[in-house]
CSV table of C-alpha atoms (C1' of nucleotides) in Angstrom, one decimal:
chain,number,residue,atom,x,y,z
A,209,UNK,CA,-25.1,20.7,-8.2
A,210,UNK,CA,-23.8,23.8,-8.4
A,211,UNK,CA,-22.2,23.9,-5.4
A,212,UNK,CA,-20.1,21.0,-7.2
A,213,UNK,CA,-19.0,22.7,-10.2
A,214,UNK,CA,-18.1,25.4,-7.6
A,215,UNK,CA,-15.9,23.7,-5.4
A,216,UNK,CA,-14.2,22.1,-8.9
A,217,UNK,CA,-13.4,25.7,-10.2
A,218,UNK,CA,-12.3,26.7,-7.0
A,219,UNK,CA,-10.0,24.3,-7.3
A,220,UNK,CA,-8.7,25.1,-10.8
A,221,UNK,CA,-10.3,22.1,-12.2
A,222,UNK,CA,-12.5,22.0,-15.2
A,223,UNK,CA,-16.2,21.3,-14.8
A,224,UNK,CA,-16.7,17.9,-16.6
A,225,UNK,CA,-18.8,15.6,-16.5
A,226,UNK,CA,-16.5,12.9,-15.5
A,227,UNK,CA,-15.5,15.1,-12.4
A,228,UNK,CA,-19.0,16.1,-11.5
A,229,UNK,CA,-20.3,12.5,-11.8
A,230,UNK,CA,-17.5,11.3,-9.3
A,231,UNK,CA,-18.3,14.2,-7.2
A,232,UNK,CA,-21.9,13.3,-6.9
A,233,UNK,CA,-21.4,9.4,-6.5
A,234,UNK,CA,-18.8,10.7,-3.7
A,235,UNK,CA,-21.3,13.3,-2.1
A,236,UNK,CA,-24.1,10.3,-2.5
A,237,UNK,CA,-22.8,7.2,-1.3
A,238,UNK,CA,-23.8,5.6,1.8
A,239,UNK,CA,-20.0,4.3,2.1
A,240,UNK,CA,-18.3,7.5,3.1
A,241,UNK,CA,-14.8,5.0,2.0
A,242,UNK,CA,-14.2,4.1,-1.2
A,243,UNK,CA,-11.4,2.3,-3.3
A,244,UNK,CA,-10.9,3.8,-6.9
A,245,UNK,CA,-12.4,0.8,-7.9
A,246,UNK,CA,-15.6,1.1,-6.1
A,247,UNK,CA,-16.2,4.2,-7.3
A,248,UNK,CA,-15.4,2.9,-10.7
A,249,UNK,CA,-17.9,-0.1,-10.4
A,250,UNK,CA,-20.2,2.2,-8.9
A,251,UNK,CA,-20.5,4.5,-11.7
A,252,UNK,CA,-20.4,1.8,-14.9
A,253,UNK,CA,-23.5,0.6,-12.3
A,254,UNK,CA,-25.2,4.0,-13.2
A,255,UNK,CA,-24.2,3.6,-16.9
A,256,UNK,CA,-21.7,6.6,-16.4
A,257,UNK,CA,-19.1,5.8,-19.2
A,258,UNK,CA,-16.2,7.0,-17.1
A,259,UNK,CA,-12.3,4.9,-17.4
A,260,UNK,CA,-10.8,3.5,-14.5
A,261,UNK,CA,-7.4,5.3,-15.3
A,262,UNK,CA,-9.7,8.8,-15.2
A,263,UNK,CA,-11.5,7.7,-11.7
A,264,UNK,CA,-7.4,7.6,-10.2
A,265,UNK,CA,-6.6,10.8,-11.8
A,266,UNK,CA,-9.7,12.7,-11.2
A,267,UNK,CA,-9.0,10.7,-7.5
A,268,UNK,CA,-5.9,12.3,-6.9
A,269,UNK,CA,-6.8,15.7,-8.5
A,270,UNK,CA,-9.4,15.7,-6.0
A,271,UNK,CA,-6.8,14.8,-3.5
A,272,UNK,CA,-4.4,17.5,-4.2
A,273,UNK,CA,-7.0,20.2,-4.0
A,274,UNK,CA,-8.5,18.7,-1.0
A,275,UNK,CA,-11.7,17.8,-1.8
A,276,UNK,CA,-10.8,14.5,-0.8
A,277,UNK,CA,-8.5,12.4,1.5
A,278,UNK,CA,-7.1,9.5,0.6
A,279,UNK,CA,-6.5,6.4,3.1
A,280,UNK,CA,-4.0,3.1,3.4
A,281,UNK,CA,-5.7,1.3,5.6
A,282,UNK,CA,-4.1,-2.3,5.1
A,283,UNK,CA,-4.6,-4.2,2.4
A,284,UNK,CA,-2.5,-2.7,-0.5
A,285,UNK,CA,-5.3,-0.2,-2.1
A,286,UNK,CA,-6.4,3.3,-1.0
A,287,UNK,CA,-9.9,4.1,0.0
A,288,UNK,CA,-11.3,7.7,-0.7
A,289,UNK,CA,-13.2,9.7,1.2
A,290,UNK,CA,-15.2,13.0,0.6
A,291,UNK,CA,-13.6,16.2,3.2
A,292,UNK,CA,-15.9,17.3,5.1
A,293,UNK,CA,-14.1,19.7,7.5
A,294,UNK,CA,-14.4,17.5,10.0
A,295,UNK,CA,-11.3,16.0,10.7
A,296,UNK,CA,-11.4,12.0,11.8
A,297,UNK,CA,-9.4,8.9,12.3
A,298,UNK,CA,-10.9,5.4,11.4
A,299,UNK,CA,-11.6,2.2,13.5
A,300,UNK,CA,-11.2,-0.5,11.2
A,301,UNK,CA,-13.4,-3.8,11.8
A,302,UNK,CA,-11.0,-6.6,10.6
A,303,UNK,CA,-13.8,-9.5,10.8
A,304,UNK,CA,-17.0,-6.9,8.4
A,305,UNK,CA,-14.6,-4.4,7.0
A,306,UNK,CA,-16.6,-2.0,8.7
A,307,UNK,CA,-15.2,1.4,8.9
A,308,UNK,CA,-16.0,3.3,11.6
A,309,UNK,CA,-15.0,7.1,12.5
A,310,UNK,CA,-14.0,9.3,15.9
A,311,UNK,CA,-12.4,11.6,16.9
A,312,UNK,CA,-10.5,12.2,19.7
A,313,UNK,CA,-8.8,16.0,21.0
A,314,UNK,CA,-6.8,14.5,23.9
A,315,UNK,CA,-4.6,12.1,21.2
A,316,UNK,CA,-4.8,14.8,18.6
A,317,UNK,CA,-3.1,17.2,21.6
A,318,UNK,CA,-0.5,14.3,22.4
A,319,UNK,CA,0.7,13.7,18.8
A,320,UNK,CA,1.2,17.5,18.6
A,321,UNK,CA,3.7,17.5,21.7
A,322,UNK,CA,5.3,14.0,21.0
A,323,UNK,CA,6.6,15.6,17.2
A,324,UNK,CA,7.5,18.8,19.2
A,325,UNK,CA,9.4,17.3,21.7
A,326,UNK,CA,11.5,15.2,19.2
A,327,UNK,CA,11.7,19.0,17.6
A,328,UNK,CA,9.6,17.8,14.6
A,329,UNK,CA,6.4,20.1,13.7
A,330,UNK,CA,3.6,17.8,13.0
A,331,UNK,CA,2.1,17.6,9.3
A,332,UNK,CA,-0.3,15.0,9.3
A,333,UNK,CA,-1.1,11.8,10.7
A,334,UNK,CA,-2.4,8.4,10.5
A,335,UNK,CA,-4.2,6.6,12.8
A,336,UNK,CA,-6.0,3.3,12.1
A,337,UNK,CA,-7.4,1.2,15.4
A,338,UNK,CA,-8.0,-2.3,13.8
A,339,UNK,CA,-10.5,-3.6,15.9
A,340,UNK,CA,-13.1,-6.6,16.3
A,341,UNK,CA,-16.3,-7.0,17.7
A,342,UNK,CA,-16.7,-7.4,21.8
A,343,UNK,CA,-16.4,-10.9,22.5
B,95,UNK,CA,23.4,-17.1,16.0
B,96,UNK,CA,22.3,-20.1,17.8
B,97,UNK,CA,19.6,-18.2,19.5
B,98,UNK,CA,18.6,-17.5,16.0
B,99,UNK,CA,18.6,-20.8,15.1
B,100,UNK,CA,15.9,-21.1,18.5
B,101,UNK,CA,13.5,-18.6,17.0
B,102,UNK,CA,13.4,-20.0,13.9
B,103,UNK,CA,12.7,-23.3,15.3
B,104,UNK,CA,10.2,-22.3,17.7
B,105,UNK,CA,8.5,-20.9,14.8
B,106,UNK,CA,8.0,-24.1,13.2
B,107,UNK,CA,10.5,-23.0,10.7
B,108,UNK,CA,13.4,-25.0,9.5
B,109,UNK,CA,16.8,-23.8,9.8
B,110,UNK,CA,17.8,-22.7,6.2
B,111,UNK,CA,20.5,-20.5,5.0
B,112,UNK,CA,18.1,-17.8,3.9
B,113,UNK,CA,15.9,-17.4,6.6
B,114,UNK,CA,19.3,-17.1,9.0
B,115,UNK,CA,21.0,-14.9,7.2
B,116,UNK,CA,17.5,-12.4,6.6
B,117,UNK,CA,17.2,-12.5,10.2
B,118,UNK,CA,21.3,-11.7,11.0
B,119,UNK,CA,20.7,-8.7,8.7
B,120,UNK,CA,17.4,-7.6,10.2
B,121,UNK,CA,19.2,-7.8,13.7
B,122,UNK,CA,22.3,-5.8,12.3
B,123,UNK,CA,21.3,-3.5,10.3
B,124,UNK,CA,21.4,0.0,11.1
B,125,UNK,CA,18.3,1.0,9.6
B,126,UNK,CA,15.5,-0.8,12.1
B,127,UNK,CA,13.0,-0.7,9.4
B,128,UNK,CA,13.9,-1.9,6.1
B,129,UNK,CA,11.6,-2.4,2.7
B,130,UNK,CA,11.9,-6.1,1.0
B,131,UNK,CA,13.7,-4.5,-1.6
B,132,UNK,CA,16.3,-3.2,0.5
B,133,UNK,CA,16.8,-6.3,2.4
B,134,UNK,CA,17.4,-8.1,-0.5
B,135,UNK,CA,19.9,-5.6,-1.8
B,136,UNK,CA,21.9,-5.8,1.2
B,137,UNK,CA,22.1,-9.4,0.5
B,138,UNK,CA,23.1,-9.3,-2.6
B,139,UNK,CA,25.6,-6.3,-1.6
B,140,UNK,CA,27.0,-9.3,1.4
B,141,UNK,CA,27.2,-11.6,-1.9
B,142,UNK,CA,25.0,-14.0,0.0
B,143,UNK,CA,22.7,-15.7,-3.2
B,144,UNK,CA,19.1,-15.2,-2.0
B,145,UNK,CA,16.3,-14.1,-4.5
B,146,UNK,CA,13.7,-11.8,-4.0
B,147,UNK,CA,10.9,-13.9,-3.9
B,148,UNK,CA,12.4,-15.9,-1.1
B,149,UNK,CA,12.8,-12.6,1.0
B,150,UNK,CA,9.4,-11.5,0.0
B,151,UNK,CA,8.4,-15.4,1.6
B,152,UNK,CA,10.7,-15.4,3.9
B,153,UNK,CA,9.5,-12.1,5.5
B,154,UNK,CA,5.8,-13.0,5.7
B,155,UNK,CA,6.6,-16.0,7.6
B,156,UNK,CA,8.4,-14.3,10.3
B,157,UNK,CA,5.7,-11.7,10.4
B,158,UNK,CA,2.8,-14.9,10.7
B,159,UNK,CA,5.5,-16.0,13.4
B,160,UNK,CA,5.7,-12.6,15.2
B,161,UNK,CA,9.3,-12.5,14.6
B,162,UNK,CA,8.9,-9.1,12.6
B,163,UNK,CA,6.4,-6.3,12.5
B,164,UNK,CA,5.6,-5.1,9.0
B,165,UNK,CA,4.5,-1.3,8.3
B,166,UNK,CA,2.6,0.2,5.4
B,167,UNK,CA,4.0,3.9,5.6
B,168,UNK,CA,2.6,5.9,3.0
B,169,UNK,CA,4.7,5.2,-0.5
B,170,UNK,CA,2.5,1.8,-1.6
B,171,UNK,CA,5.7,-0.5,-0.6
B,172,UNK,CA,5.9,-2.2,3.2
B,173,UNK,CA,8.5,-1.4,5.6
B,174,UNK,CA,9.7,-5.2,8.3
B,175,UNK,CA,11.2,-4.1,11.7
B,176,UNK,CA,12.6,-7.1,13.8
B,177,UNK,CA,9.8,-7.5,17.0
B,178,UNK,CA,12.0,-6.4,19.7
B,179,UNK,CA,9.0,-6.6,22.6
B,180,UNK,CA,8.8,-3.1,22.7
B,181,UNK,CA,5.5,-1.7,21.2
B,182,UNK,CA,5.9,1.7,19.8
B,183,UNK,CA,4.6,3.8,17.3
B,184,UNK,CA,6.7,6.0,14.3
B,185,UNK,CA,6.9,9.3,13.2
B,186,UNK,CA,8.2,9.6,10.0
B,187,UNK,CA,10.4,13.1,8.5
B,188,UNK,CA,8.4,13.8,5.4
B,189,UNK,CA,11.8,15.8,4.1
B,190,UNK,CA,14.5,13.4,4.8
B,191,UNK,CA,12.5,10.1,5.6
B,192,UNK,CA,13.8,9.4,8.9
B,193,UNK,CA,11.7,7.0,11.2
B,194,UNK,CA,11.8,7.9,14.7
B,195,UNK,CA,10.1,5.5,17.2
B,196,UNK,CA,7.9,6.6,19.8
B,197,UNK,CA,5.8,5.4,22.5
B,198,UNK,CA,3.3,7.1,24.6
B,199,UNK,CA,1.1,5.4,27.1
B,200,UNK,CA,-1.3,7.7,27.3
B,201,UNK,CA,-2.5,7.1,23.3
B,202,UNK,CA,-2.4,3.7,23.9
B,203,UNK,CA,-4.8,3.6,27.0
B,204,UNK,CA,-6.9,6.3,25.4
B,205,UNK,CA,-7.2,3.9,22.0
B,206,UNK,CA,-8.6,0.9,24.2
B,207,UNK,CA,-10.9,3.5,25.3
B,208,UNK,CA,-12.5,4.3,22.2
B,209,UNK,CA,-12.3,1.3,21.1
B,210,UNK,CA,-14.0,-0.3,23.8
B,211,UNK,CA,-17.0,2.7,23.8
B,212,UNK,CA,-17.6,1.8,20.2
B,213,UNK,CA,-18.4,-1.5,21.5
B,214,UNK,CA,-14.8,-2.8,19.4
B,215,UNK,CA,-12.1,-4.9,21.4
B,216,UNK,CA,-8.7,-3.1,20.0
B,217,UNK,CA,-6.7,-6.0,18.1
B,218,UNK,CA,-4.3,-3.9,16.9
B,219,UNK,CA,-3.7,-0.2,15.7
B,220,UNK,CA,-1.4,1.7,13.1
B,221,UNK,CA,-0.2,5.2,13.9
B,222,UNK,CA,1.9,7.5,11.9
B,223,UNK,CA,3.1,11.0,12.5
B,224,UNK,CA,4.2,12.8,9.3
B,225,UNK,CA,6.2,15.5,10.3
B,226,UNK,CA,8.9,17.8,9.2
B,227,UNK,CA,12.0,19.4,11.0
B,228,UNK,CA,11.3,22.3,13.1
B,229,UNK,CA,10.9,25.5,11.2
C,138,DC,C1',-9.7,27.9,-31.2
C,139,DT,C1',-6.5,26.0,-27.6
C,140,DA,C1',-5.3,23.9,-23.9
C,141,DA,C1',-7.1,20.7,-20.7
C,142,DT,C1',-9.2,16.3,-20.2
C,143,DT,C1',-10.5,11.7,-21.3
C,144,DG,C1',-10.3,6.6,-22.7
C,145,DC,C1',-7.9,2.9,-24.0
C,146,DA,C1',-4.2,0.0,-23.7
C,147,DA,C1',0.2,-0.6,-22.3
C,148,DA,C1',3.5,-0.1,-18.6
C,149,DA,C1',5.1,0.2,-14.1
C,150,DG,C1',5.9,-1.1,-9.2
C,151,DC,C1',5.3,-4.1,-5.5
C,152,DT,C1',4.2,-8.7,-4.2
C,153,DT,C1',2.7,-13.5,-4.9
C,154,DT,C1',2.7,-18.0,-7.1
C,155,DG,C1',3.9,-22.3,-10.0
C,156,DC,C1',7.2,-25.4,-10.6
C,157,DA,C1',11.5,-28.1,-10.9
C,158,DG,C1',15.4,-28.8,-8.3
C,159,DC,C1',18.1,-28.4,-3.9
C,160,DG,C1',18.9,-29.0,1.1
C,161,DC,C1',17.7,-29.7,5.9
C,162,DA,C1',16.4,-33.1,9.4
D,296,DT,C1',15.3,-40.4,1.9
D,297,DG,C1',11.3,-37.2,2.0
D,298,DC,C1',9.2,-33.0,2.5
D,299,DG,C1',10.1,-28.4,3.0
D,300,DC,C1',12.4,-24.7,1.0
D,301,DT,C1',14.5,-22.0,-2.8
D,302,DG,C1',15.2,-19.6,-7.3
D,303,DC,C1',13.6,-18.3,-11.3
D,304,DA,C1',10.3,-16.6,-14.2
D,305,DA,C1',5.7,-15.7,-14.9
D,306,DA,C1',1.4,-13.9,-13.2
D,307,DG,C1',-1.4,-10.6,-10.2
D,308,DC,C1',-3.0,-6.3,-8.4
D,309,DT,C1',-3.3,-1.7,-7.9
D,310,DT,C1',-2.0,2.5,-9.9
D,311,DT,C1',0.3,5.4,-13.5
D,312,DT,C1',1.4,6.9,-18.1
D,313,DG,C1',1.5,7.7,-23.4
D,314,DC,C1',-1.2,9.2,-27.0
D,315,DA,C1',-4.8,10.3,-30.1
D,316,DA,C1',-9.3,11.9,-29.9
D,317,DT,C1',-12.6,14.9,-27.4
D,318,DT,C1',-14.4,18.7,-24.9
D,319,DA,C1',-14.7,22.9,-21.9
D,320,DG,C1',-14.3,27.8,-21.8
DNA sequence: CTAATTGCAAAAGCTTTGCAGCGCA
DNA sequence: TGCGCTGCAAAGCTTTTGCAATTAG
């Protein structure tokens, strides 16, 4: 917990509860991807008195210092997910929704030389495989 | 135009003045990926009477009909590029917003790979490069 | 104490839908 | 002629913003 209130000064952020109690639910979830909204439901669940319009702009605070990344996957809303370092792409399940993660150096190397040889530098990426179960 | 006429037909859709003249303007624009917004503002620039709503329709039928591929860059707001039977992926300029299109065999073989060791069968994928002019 | 933060409600942006009238086949 | 299609306006969703009250440091 105090490792929290940490990482939230670090990042010039006050400690409040609001922030700390997103943190946690974040930190504690079994869903490592969560919509604003989810996290929203999640906490009125644990009587947390928290407004939706503070979950997106605590959300994208967290963003912005990196605490978090935020995701399009389709479907017109953003899922959040806690950074852990350890960067991933996502395999999407279009029949569960589930959400599964890999990585992969040899498409990580290409994508680095495909933007360099169209003289780009690369600064990010997306890369969603929508997938379904084996037949 | 006729052939127009034949896709629209062979989608099961009827041959209506909006629906020809969306897809005359998705096959000559200059811009290969255009926002519903900006369709529809190119028609109304061509003076050609066509609300938004019907574009909006209009679009998502061709998409269902595999007439046109839509895209959900970053930005909340989807991008329709006419299906030309060429699969590739974009990388988009995070400065000027230029699209460039790709295609790389490799990351495609190597996403059926993964995929397919997740126990997944690949029914589709979204990737994105964000980068930014060489320094 | 002071500036940052929050909650609420209202607004915004993109997209979809209901419905009466129009147009293609 | 008949059903599909369109336009308009209204509604829907996610996300953002204005503002007064609250809270952290």
């Amino acid at each position: 917990m105090a490792d929290q209130n940490q990482e939230l000064r670090k990042a010039g952020l006050k400690v409040t509860l609001p922030r700390v109690k997103i943190l946690q639910m974040l930190e504690a979830s079994e869903q490592r991807h969560l919509s604003a909204e989810e996290v929203y439901k999640q906490l009125m669940e644990a009587d947390e008195d928290v407004g939706l319009a503070t979950v997106y702009r605590v959300l994208t605070q967290f963003e912005a210092a990196g605490l978090v990344v935020r995701h399009n996957f389709d479907g017109g809303h953003s899922v959040f997910e806690l950074e852990r370092g350890d960067h991933h792409d996502h395999m999407v399940c279009v029949e569960s929704g589930q959400v599964v993660e890999f990585h992969n150096e040899e498409i990580e190397a290409l994508q680095e030389a495909i933007a360099e040889k169209h003289g780009f530098e690369l600064t990010g990426h997306s890369l969603v495989l929508y997938v379904k179960p084996k037949a």
